[in-house]
Each structure stands twice: as structure tokens, then as C-alpha cells.
PDB file of C-alpha atoms and ligand atoms in Angstrom:
ATOM      1  CA  MET A   1     129.471 104.940  96.243  1.00 70.00           C
ATOM      2  CA  THR A   2     133.105 105.214  96.284  1.00 70.00           C
ATOM      3  CA  PRO A   3     134.697 106.823  98.759  1.00 68.00           C
ATOM      4  CA  THR A   4     136.477 110.182  97.609  1.00 68.00           C
ATOM      5  CA  PRO A   5     139.120 109.509  98.702  1.00 67.00           C
ATOM      6  CA  GLU A   6     140.906 113.020  99.553  1.00 74.00           C
ATOM      7  CA  LEU A   7     138.282 113.311 102.012  1.00 82.00           C
ATOM      8  CA  SER A   8     138.642 109.778 103.602  1.00 81.00           C
ATOM      9  CA  GLY A   9     141.773 111.464 105.878  1.00 85.00           C
ATOM     10  CA  ALA A  10     140.034 115.465 106.212  1.00 91.00           C
ATOM     11  CA  GLU A  11     139.176 116.886 109.333  1.00 96.00           C
ATOM     12  CA  VAL A  12     136.463 118.195 110.134  1.00 98.00           C
ATOM     13  CA  CYS A  13     135.392 121.291 111.055  1.00 98.00           C
ATOM     14  CA  VAL A  14     132.159 122.054 113.076  1.00 98.00           C
ATOM     15  CA  ILE A  15     130.131 125.102 112.988  1.00 98.00           C
ATOM     16  CA  ILE A  16     127.201 125.871 115.356  1.00 98.00           C
ATOM     17  CA  PRO A  17     125.980 129.479 115.196  1.00 97.00           C
ATOM     18  CA  ALA A  18     124.954 130.742 117.829  1.00 96.00           C
ATOM     19  CA  ALA A  19     123.711 134.500 117.304  1.00 95.00           C
ATOM     20  CA  GLY A  20     120.114 134.224 116.929  1.00 89.00           C
ATOM     21  CA  SER A  21     118.280 135.929 119.598  1.00 83.00           C
ATOM     22  CA  GLY A  22     115.481 133.633 119.974  1.00 78.00           C
ATOM     23  CA  THR A  23     112.950 135.683 120.868  1.00 81.00           C
ATOM     24  CA  ARG A  24     109.986 133.118 121.090  1.00 85.00           C
ATOM     25  CA  LEU A  25     112.080 132.192 124.105  1.00 90.00           C
ATOM     26  CA  GLY A  26     111.212 135.323 125.783  1.00 88.00           C
ATOM     27  CA  GLU A  27     114.186 134.346 127.743  1.00 91.00           C
ATOM     28  CA  PRO A  28     115.674 137.950 128.746  1.00 91.00           C
ATOM     29  CA  VAL A  29     119.307 136.049 127.620  1.00 92.00           C
ATOM     30  CA  PRO A  30     119.690 134.877 123.523  1.00 93.00           C
ATOM     31  CA  LYS A  31     119.173 131.392 122.945  1.00 94.00           C
ATOM     32  CA  ALA A  32     122.188 129.183 122.998  1.00 96.00           C
ATOM     33  CA  PHE A  33     122.601 131.306 126.945  1.00 96.00           C
ATOM     34  CA  VAL A  34     119.839 129.973 128.557  1.00 96.00           C
ATOM     35  CA  ASP A  35     120.487 127.681 131.485  1.00 96.00           C
ATOM     36  CA  VAL A  36     119.503 123.870 131.221  1.00 96.00           C
ATOM     37  CA  GLY A  37     120.282 122.085 134.603  1.00 95.00           C
ATOM     38  CA  GLY A  38     123.628 124.309 135.200  1.00 95.00           C
ATOM     39  CA  ARG A  39     125.094 124.812 131.879  1.00 96.00           C
ATOM     40  CA  THR A  40     124.374 127.310 129.091  1.00 97.00           C
ATOM     41  CA  ILE A  41     122.261 125.789 125.885  1.00 97.00           C
ATOM     42  CA  LEU A  42     125.203 126.590 123.738  1.00 97.00           C
ATOM     43  CA  GLU A  43     128.348 123.890 125.940  1.00 98.00           C
ATOM     44  CA  ARG A  44     125.814 121.205 126.090  1.00 97.00           C
ATOM     45  CA  CYS A  45     125.761 121.550 121.879  1.00 97.00           C
ATOM     46  CA  VAL A  46     129.492 121.984 122.014  1.00 98.00           C
ATOM     47  CA  ASP A  47     129.814 118.637 124.528  1.00 97.00           C
ATOM     48  CA  ASN A  48     127.913 116.691 122.187  1.00 96.00           C
ATOM     49  CA  ILE A  49     129.726 116.773 119.302  1.00 98.00           C
ATOM     50  CA  PRO A  50     132.333 113.242 119.565  1.00 98.00           C
ATOM     51  CA  ALA A  51     136.047 113.883 120.167  1.00 97.00           C
ATOM     52  CA  SER A  52     136.144 110.509 117.929  1.00 97.00           C
ATOM     53  CA  LEU A  53     135.760 113.916 115.416  1.00 97.00           C
ATOM     54  CA  GLY A  54     138.959 115.265 116.360  1.00 97.00           C
ATOM     55  CA  ALA A  55     136.681 118.429 115.252  1.00 98.00           C
ATOM     56  CA  THR A  56     137.461 121.335 115.078  1.00 98.00           C
ATOM     57  CA  VAL A  57     134.593 123.782 116.014  1.00 98.00           C
ATOM     58  CA  VAL A  58     134.079 127.057 115.412  1.00 98.00           C
ATOM     59  CA  VAL A  59     131.141 128.699 117.323  1.00 98.00           C
ATOM     60  CA  VAL A  60     129.275 131.431 116.250  1.00 98.00           C
ATOM     61  CA  VAL A  61     127.111 133.896 118.735  1.00 97.00           C
ATOM     62  CA  PRO A  62     126.023 137.787 118.829  1.00 95.00           C
ATOM     63  CA  ALA A  63     129.435 140.688 118.226  1.00 96.00           C
ATOM     64  CA  ASP A  64     128.872 142.024 122.049  1.00 95.00           C
ATOM     65  CA  LEU A  65     128.147 138.404 123.072  1.00 96.00           C
ATOM     66  CA  VAL A  66     131.778 137.288 122.319  1.00 97.00           C
ATOM     67  CA  GLU A  67     133.836 137.884 125.534  1.00 97.00           C
ATOM     68  CA  ARG A  68     131.054 136.111 127.427  1.00 96.00           C
ATOM     69  CA  ALA A  69     130.836 133.087 124.553  1.00 97.00           C
ATOM     70  CA  SER A  70     135.050 132.267 125.132  1.00 97.00           C
ATOM     71  CA  ALA A  71     135.598 132.287 128.485  1.00 97.00           C
ATOM     72  CA  LEU A  72     132.690 130.033 129.044  1.00 96.00           C
ATOM     73  CA  LEU A  73     133.757 127.959 125.751  1.00 97.00           C
ATOM     74  CA  THR A  74     137.773 126.118 126.306  1.00 94.00           C
ATOM     75  CA  GLY A  75     139.168 125.015 122.135  1.00 94.00           C
ATOM     76  CA  VAL A  76     136.488 126.912 120.496  1.00 98.00           C
ATOM     77  CA  ARG A  77     137.453 129.712 117.335  1.00 98.00           C
ATOM     78  CA  VAL A  78     134.388 132.221 119.014  1.00 98.00           C
ATOM     79  CA  VAL A  79     133.173 135.213 116.047  1.00 98.00           C
ATOM     80  CA  ALA A  80     130.655 137.634 115.624  1.00 98.00           C
ATOM     81  CA  GLY A  81     127.478 136.652 113.920  1.00 95.00           C
ATOM     82  CA  GLY A  82     125.447 139.058 111.000  1.00 92.00           C
ATOM     83  CA  ALA A  83     121.533 139.856 110.843  1.00 90.00           C
ATOM     84  CA  HIS A  84     120.453 136.464 109.163  1.00 90.00           C
ATOM     85  CA  ARG A  85     121.763 132.265 109.954  1.00 90.00           C
ATOM     86  CA  SER A  86     123.410 132.624 107.087  1.00 91.00           C
ATOM     87  CA  ASP A  87     125.808 135.508 107.660  1.00 92.00           C
ATOM     88  CA  SER A  88     126.717 133.957 111.165  1.00 94.00           C
ATOM     89  CA  VAL A  89     127.314 130.693 109.172  1.00 94.00           C
ATOM     90  CA  ARG A  90     129.277 131.605 106.322  1.00 94.00           C
ATOM     91  CA  ALA A  91     131.329 134.347 109.042  1.00 95.00           C
ATOM     92  CA  GLY A  92     132.078 130.711 110.736  1.00 97.00           C
ATOM     93  CA  ILE A  93     132.665 128.835 107.359  1.00 96.00           C
ATOM     94  CA  ALA A  94     135.474 132.209 106.338  1.00 96.00           C
ATOM     95  CA  ALA A  95     136.934 131.026 110.467  1.00 97.00           C
ATOM     96  CA  ALA A  96     136.571 126.930 109.574  1.00 96.00           C
ATOM     97  CA  GLY A  97     140.283 127.136 107.908  1.00 93.00           C
ATOM     98  CA  HIS A  98     140.789 124.138 105.115  1.00 92.00           C
ATOM     99  CA  ALA A  99     139.553 121.938 107.380  1.00 96.00           C
ATOM    100  CA  GLY A 100     137.473 120.072 104.218  1.00 97.00           C
ATOM    101  CA  ILE A 101     133.995 118.381 105.782  1.00 98.00           C
ATOM    102  CA  LEU A 102     132.230 121.530 106.876  1.00 98.00           C
ATOM    103  CA  LEU A 103     129.508 120.176 109.586  1.00 98.00           C
ATOM    104  CA  VAL A 104     127.080 123.178 110.934  1.00 98.00           C
ATOM    105  CA  HIS A 105     125.053 122.506 113.697  1.00 98.00           C
ATOM    106  CA  ASP A 106     121.941 124.799 114.715  1.00 96.00           C
ATOM    107  CA  ALA A 107     122.939 125.775 118.771  1.00 96.00           C
ATOM    108  CA  ALA A 108     119.527 125.270 119.765  1.00 95.00           C
ATOM    109  CA  ARG A 109     119.583 121.587 119.710  1.00 97.00           C
ATOM    110  CA  PRO A 110     121.454 121.102 122.447  1.00 97.00           C
ATOM    111  CA  LEU A 111     121.143 117.043 122.631  1.00 98.00           C
ATOM    112  CA  THR A 112     122.064 115.839 119.420  1.00 98.00           C
ATOM    113  CA  PRO A 113     123.592 112.225 120.496  1.00 98.00           C
ATOM    114  CA  ALA A 114     127.420 111.394 119.278  1.00 98.00           C
ATOM    115  CA  ARG A 115     126.216 109.272 116.440  1.00 98.00           C
ATOM    116  CA  VAL A 116     124.225 111.437 114.261  1.00 98.00           C
ATOM    117  CA  PHE A 117     126.853 112.891 114.663  1.00 98.00           C
ATOM    118  CA  THR A 118     129.654 110.375 113.641  1.00 98.00           C
ATOM    119  CA  ASP A 119     126.448 108.658 111.223  1.00 98.00           C
ATOM    120  CA  VAL A 120     127.348 111.756 108.820  1.00 98.00           C
ATOM    121  CA  VAL A 121     130.673 112.374 109.087  1.00 98.00           C
ATOM    122  CA  ALA A 122     130.766 108.722 107.570  1.00 97.00           C
ATOM    123  CA  ALA A 123     128.091 108.792 105.165  1.00 97.00           C
ATOM    124  CA  ILE A 124     130.855 112.150 103.318  1.00 97.00           C
ATOM    125  CA  ARG A 125     133.124 110.055 103.844  1.00 96.00           C
ATOM    126  CA  ALA A 126     131.533 107.859 101.762  1.00 95.00           C
ATOM    127  CA  GLY A 127     131.587 109.914  99.256  1.00 95.00           C
ATOM    128  CA  HIS A 128     127.762 111.881  99.085  1.00 97.00           C
ATOM    129  CA  GLN A 129     128.406 115.590  98.709  1.00 97.00           C
ATOM    130  CA  ALA A 130     125.059 117.444 101.911  1.00 98.00           C
ATOM    131  CA  VAL A 131     123.741 115.031 104.303  1.00 98.00           C
ATOM    132  CA  VAL A 132     121.803 116.031 106.258  1.00 98.00           C
ATOM    133  CA  PRO A 133     120.259 113.842 109.775  1.00 98.00           C
ATOM    134  CA  ALA A 134     115.893 113.598 108.908  1.00 98.00           C
ATOM    135  CA  VAL A 135     112.793 111.993 110.769  1.00 98.00           C
ATOM    136  CA  PRO A 136     110.000 110.791 109.613  1.00 97.00           C
ATOM    137  CA  VAL A 137     106.670 113.257 110.411  1.00 96.00           C
ATOM    138  CA  VAL A 138     104.097 111.651 112.232  1.00 94.00           C
ATOM    139  CA  ASP A 139     101.141 114.345 112.229  1.00 95.00           C
ATOM    140  CA  THR A 140      99.242 114.580 109.317  1.00 96.00           C
ATOM    141  CA  LEU A 141      99.355 117.627 107.056  1.00 96.00           C
ATOM    142  CA  LYS A 142      97.799 120.011 105.660  1.00 97.00           C
ATOM    143  CA  GLN A 143      97.968 122.562 102.628  1.00 97.00           C
ATOM    144  CA  VAL A 144      96.222 126.408 103.663  1.00 97.00           C
ATOM    145  CA  GLU A 145      94.445 129.744 102.140  1.00 97.00           C
ATOM    146  CA  PRO A 146      93.754 132.703 103.875  1.00 96.00           C
ATOM    147  CA  GLY A 147      89.629 132.109 104.779  1.00 93.00           C
ATOM    148  CA  PRO A 148      86.761 134.570 106.062  1.00 91.00           C
ATOM    149  CA  ALA A 149      86.720 135.286 109.529  1.00 91.00           C
ATOM    150  CA  GLY A 150      90.830 134.679 109.668  1.00 91.00           C
ATOM    151  CA  LEU A 151      90.350 130.618 109.694  1.00 96.00           C
ATOM    152  CA  GLU A 152      92.110 128.869 107.254  1.00 97.00           C
ATOM    153  CA  ARG A 153      90.680 127.142 104.560  1.00 97.00           C
ATOM    154  CA  VAL A 154      92.664 123.837 103.861  1.00 97.00           C
ATOM    155  CA  THR A 155      93.283 123.200 100.229  1.00 97.00           C
ATOM    156  CA  ARG A 156      94.723 119.762 100.683  1.00 97.00           C
ATOM    157  CA  THR A 157      97.005 117.017 102.399  1.00 97.00           C
ATOM    158  CA  VAL A 158     100.396 116.268 102.031  1.00 95.00           C
ATOM    159  CA  ASP A 159     101.308 112.717 101.567  1.00 95.00           C
ATOM    160  CA  ARG A 160     104.287 112.461 104.695  1.00 95.00           C
ATOM    161  CA  GLU A 161     105.524 109.293 103.373  1.00 94.00           C
ATOM    162  CA  GLU A 162     106.914 111.418 101.498  1.00 94.00           C
ATOM    163  CA  LEU A 163     108.671 114.094 104.441  1.00 96.00           C
ATOM    164  CA  ARG A 164     110.662 113.912 106.123  1.00 97.00           C
ATOM    165  CA  ALA A 165     111.846 116.648 108.762  1.00 97.00           C
ATOM    166  CA  VAL A 166     114.953 117.315 109.006  1.00 98.00           C
ATOM    167  CA  GLN A 167     117.886 118.679 111.828  1.00 98.00           C
ATOM    168  CA  THR A 168     121.429 118.931 112.128  1.00 98.00           C
ATOM    169  CA  PRO A 169     124.444 118.754 111.980  1.00 98.00           C
ATOM    170  CA  GLN A 170     124.346 118.479 108.023  1.00 98.00           C
ATOM    171  CA  GLY A 171     127.175 118.437 107.347  1.00 98.00           C
ATOM    172  CA  PHE A 172     128.477 119.331 103.732  1.00 98.00           C
ATOM    173  CA  THR A 173     132.004 119.262 101.723  1.00 98.00           C
ATOM    174  CA  ARG A 174     133.940 122.143 102.490  1.00 97.00           C
ATOM    175  CA  ASP A 175     133.401 123.435  98.352  1.00 96.00           C
ATOM    176  CA  ALA A 176     129.685 122.568  98.654  1.00 96.00           C
ATOM    177  CA  LEU A 177     129.159 124.329 101.225  1.00 96.00           C
ATOM    178  CA  LEU A 178     131.677 127.178  99.445  1.00 95.00           C
ATOM    179  CA  ARG A 179     129.052 126.900  96.195  1.00 94.00           C
ATOM    180  CA  ALA A 180     125.983 127.558  98.262  1.00 93.00           C
ATOM    181  CA  HIS A 181     126.988 130.222 100.058  1.00 92.00           C
ATOM    182  CA  ALA A 182     128.218 132.563  97.036  1.00 89.00           C
ATOM    183  CA  ASP A 183     124.991 131.545  95.235  1.00 64.00           C
ATOM    184  CA  ASP A 184     123.136 132.855  98.397  1.00 57.00           C
ATOM    185  CA  ALA A 185     119.676 134.007  97.236  1.00 59.00           C
ATOM    186  CA  GLY A 186     119.089 134.846 101.573  1.00 60.00           C
ATOM    187  CA  ILE A 187     115.394 131.747 101.232  1.00 62.00           C
ATOM    188  CA  ALA A 188     116.176 129.458 102.410  1.00 73.00           C
ATOM    189  CA  THR A 189     116.406 128.221 106.227  1.00 83.00           C
ATOM    190  CA  ASP A 190     118.984 125.474 106.179  1.00 91.00           C
ATOM    191  CA  ASP A 191     122.654 124.996 105.061  1.00 94.00           C
ATOM    192  CA  ALA A 192     120.729 121.979 102.964  1.00 96.00           C
ATOM    193  CA  GLY A 193     118.311 123.563 101.029  1.00 93.00           C
ATOM    194  CA  LEU A 194     120.495 126.411  99.843  1.00 93.00           C
ATOM    195  CA  VAL A 195     122.627 123.669  98.590  1.00 94.00           C
ATOM    196  CA  GLU A 196     120.520 121.971  96.381  1.00 94.00           C
ATOM    197  CA  THR A 197     119.533 125.657  94.652  1.00 91.00           C
ATOM    198  CA  CYS A 198     123.461 124.226  93.305  1.00 91.00           C
ATOM    199  CA  GLY A 199     122.024 120.876  92.450  1.00 94.00           C
ATOM    200  CA  ILE A 200     123.822 119.462  93.921  1.00 96.00           C
ATOM    201  CA  ASP A 201     122.420 116.457  95.871  1.00 97.00           C
ATOM    202  CA  VAL A 202     121.801 115.392  99.230  1.00 98.00           C
ATOM    203  CA  HIS A 203     121.020 112.829 101.262  1.00 98.00           C
ATOM    204  CA  LEU A 204     119.677 111.488 104.859  1.00 98.00           C
ATOM    205  CA  VAL A 205     121.238 110.113 107.965  1.00 98.00           C
ATOM    206  CA  PRO A 206     118.581 108.135 110.593  1.00 98.00           C
ATOM    207  CA  GLY A 207     117.821 111.606 112.731  1.00 98.00           C
ATOM    208  CA  ASP A 208     116.692 111.932 116.954  1.00 98.00           C
ATOM    209  CA  PRO A 209     114.318 112.643 119.215  1.00 97.00           C
ATOM    210  CA  LEU A 210     116.678 114.108 121.435  1.00 97.00           C
ATOM    211  CA  ALA A 211     118.669 116.349 118.413  1.00 98.00           C
ATOM    212  CA  MET A 212     115.555 118.244 118.766  1.00 97.00           C
ATOM    213  CA  LYS A 213     114.844 122.174 118.003  1.00 96.00           C
ATOM    214  CA  ILE A 214     114.587 124.317 121.106  1.00 96.00           C
ATOM    215  CA  THR A 215     112.283 126.993 120.341  1.00 94.00           C
ATOM    216  CA  THR A 216     108.936 128.340 122.415  1.00 95.00           C
ATOM    217  CA  PRO A 217     109.196 127.897 126.274  1.00 95.00           C
ATOM    218  CA  TRP A 218     107.394 124.492 125.513  1.00 96.00           C
ATOM    219  CA  ASP A 219     110.377 123.312 124.393  1.00 96.00           C
ATOM    220  CA  LEU A 220     113.265 124.361 125.845  1.00 96.00           C
ATOM    221  CA  ARG A 221     110.533 123.136 129.691  1.00 96.00           C
ATOM    222  CA  ILE A 222     110.943 119.742 127.515  1.00 96.00           C
ATOM    223  CA  VAL A 223     114.872 120.072 126.892  1.00 97.00           C
ATOM    224  CA  ARG A 224     114.748 120.495 130.959  1.00 96.00           C
ATOM    225  CA  ASP A 225     112.736 118.421 132.617  1.00 96.00           C
ATOM    226  CA  MET A 226     115.068 115.263 130.037  1.00 95.00           C
ATOM    227  CA  VAL A 227     118.537 117.110 131.699  1.00 94.00           C
ATOM    228  CA  GLY A 228     116.516 116.587 135.211  1.00 87.00           C
ATOM    229  CA  GLY A 229     115.556 113.123 134.151  1.00 55.00           C
ATOM    230  CA  ARG A 230     119.368 111.851 133.926  1.00 52.00           C
TER     231      ARG A 230
HETATM  232  O1  LIG B 301     115.929 131.133 114.738  1.00 87.37           O
HETATM  233  P1  LIG B 301     115.940 129.493 114.952  1.00 87.37           P
HETATM  234  O2  LIG B 301     116.021 128.862 115.974  1.00 87.37           O
HETATM  235  O3  LIG B 301     116.014 129.370 113.205  1.00 87.37           O
HETATM  236  O4  LIG B 301     117.761 129.737 114.608  1.00 87.37           O
HETATM  237  C1  LIG B 301     118.303 128.640 114.054  1.00 87.37           C
HETATM  238  C2  LIG B 301     119.975 129.311 114.582  1.00 87.37           C
HETATM  239  O5  LIG B 301     121.127 130.163 113.369  1.00 87.37           O
HETATM  240  C3  LIG B 301     120.325 129.193 116.490  1.00 87.37           C
HETATM  241  O6  LIG B 301     120.958 128.120 117.305  1.00 87.37           O
HETATM  242  C4  LIG B 301     120.697 130.978 115.999  1.00 87.37           C
HETATM  243  O7  LIG B 301     120.808 130.832 117.416  1.00 87.37           O
HETATM  244  C5  LIG B 301     121.229 130.699 114.274  1.00 87.37           C
HETATM  245  N1  LIG B 301     121.393 131.984 114.768  1.00 87.37           N
HETATM  246  C6  LIG B 301     121.616 132.714 114.001  1.00 87.37           C
HETATM  247  N2  LIG B 301     122.721 134.420 113.337  1.00 87.37           N
HETATM  248  C7  LIG B 301     121.969 134.564 113.358  1.00 87.37           C
HETATM  249  C8  LIG B 301     120.030 133.245 113.430  1.00 87.37           C
HETATM  250  C9  LIG B 301     119.771 133.133 113.563  1.00 87.37           C
HETATM  251  O8  LIG B 301     123.387 132.097 114.472  1.00 87.37           O
HETATM  252  N3  LIG B 301     121.360 136.207 112.929  1.00 87.37           N
END
């Protein structure tokens, strides 16, 4: 892959969509504002971005929490998000200035190691338009359909060797992410999915178990235990 000369020195902006309610967590505040070991999940996400990237950071939060987030975080731009994740990402893109490399990183992944950020950026600088961290799938996966008496019926076993679970930060050239969001039909659960529908190749770098996403109370417990044990 030939490095793209204009990207070798391009600025990096990390957009953190944190405007979800996170109701599956069962906490009284939106997920990004939940406390983990004395600091919010959102603060931990921002702190994990390696300073070596020299990145600007845009954090997207619910409109009524813009003031709260601005008080919690220093050196980041805070903007209001929208009803869907992709609306929030678009609000982040609008606040990202002219950075040539855009990373989108879920606020739900507060333990993501610095290495994952630097690998994603290095692969974009090397000439890829879209780069996503991913890990192998360890469970056997079944495709199912509704069955009698509320029990789903298995229709086939999926070959897990061909599958990867993708994480964030997901990295894109500015052009790729703008194209993806210009065509957004609102169906993808991640930005790479939107990029794929534009016909742009998405490449993978190794993810990390620590980049796990907090979705359920169980995930929150695991992350709290890990932070406590550090
Ligand atoms: O709900 P889920 O965990 O999939 O959300 C992934 C990320 O997208 C979270 O960081 C969440 O705060 C963010 N999000 C957002 N705006 C929304 C919905 C989700 O920024 N309207």
C-alpha cells in the first residue's frame, strides 16, 4: 500500500459520540456519565487517547448535558448530539474542523488501550481509507428464526472463522467519512458499515479485549472490577 502523501502529516480528530441514554445499563444517568472508580466513563475515554497523536477531541453529549461535560473535560470541544447515533456522529463531524483523519470512538469503551488508537491512525496514514479494530469471534454462532412456544429455532451454524467482532476507534479519511454520512440510510450500527455501503474497502487492525463495550450491568461490573484492580 502506497502511503498517501497528504495524510502523512494530516491532523487527527477523535469524535466521541456519547449522546446515548444507555438505558440497558439501568443507571440513573446516561452511560457516559456513569462513575467508574471515581471518574466518569467519558473522562476515562478522553484520557485514553494518546497525546502522541496530537489529536483534537470532539465529544458529543445529550443537549442538556453539554454544560456538565464541558465542566468535566478540559481541552475538548463539546457539542449536542441527536436522536440516533449517526446524528450524533454527524454533529461531531461538523465540529471537527478540517482534520484529514477522523476517528469515531464510542464513549462506551473506557479501557481502550493507546496501542489501538495508534495502530488505526498508522494504517490510515499508510494509505487505507477506513480502518477498524477487530477481534476474533470465540463463541459458535447460530442463525435463528422464531419458533413455536417462544423458543427460537436454529436455521444454520455460521462459520466463525470468517467473522470478526469490531470495536472502536474506527478511523477514516475525512473524505470517506463525509461520503458515508452523506449517504446515510440510518441502518448501520457503526460508521464502517456506512462506509462499506459507499463501496469503500474497510481494513482491520488487531483490537483488544480491553476495548470492550459497556452495554449491560454485567459489563459495567467487569470494568469497575478491572479499574479497582489496577
Ligand atoms: O447504544 P450504544 O452503546 O450502541 O451506543 C454507542 C455509542 O453511541 C455510545 O457512546 C452512545 O453514547 C453513542 N450514541 C450517541 N447518540 C445517540 C445514541 C448513541 O452519541 N443518539
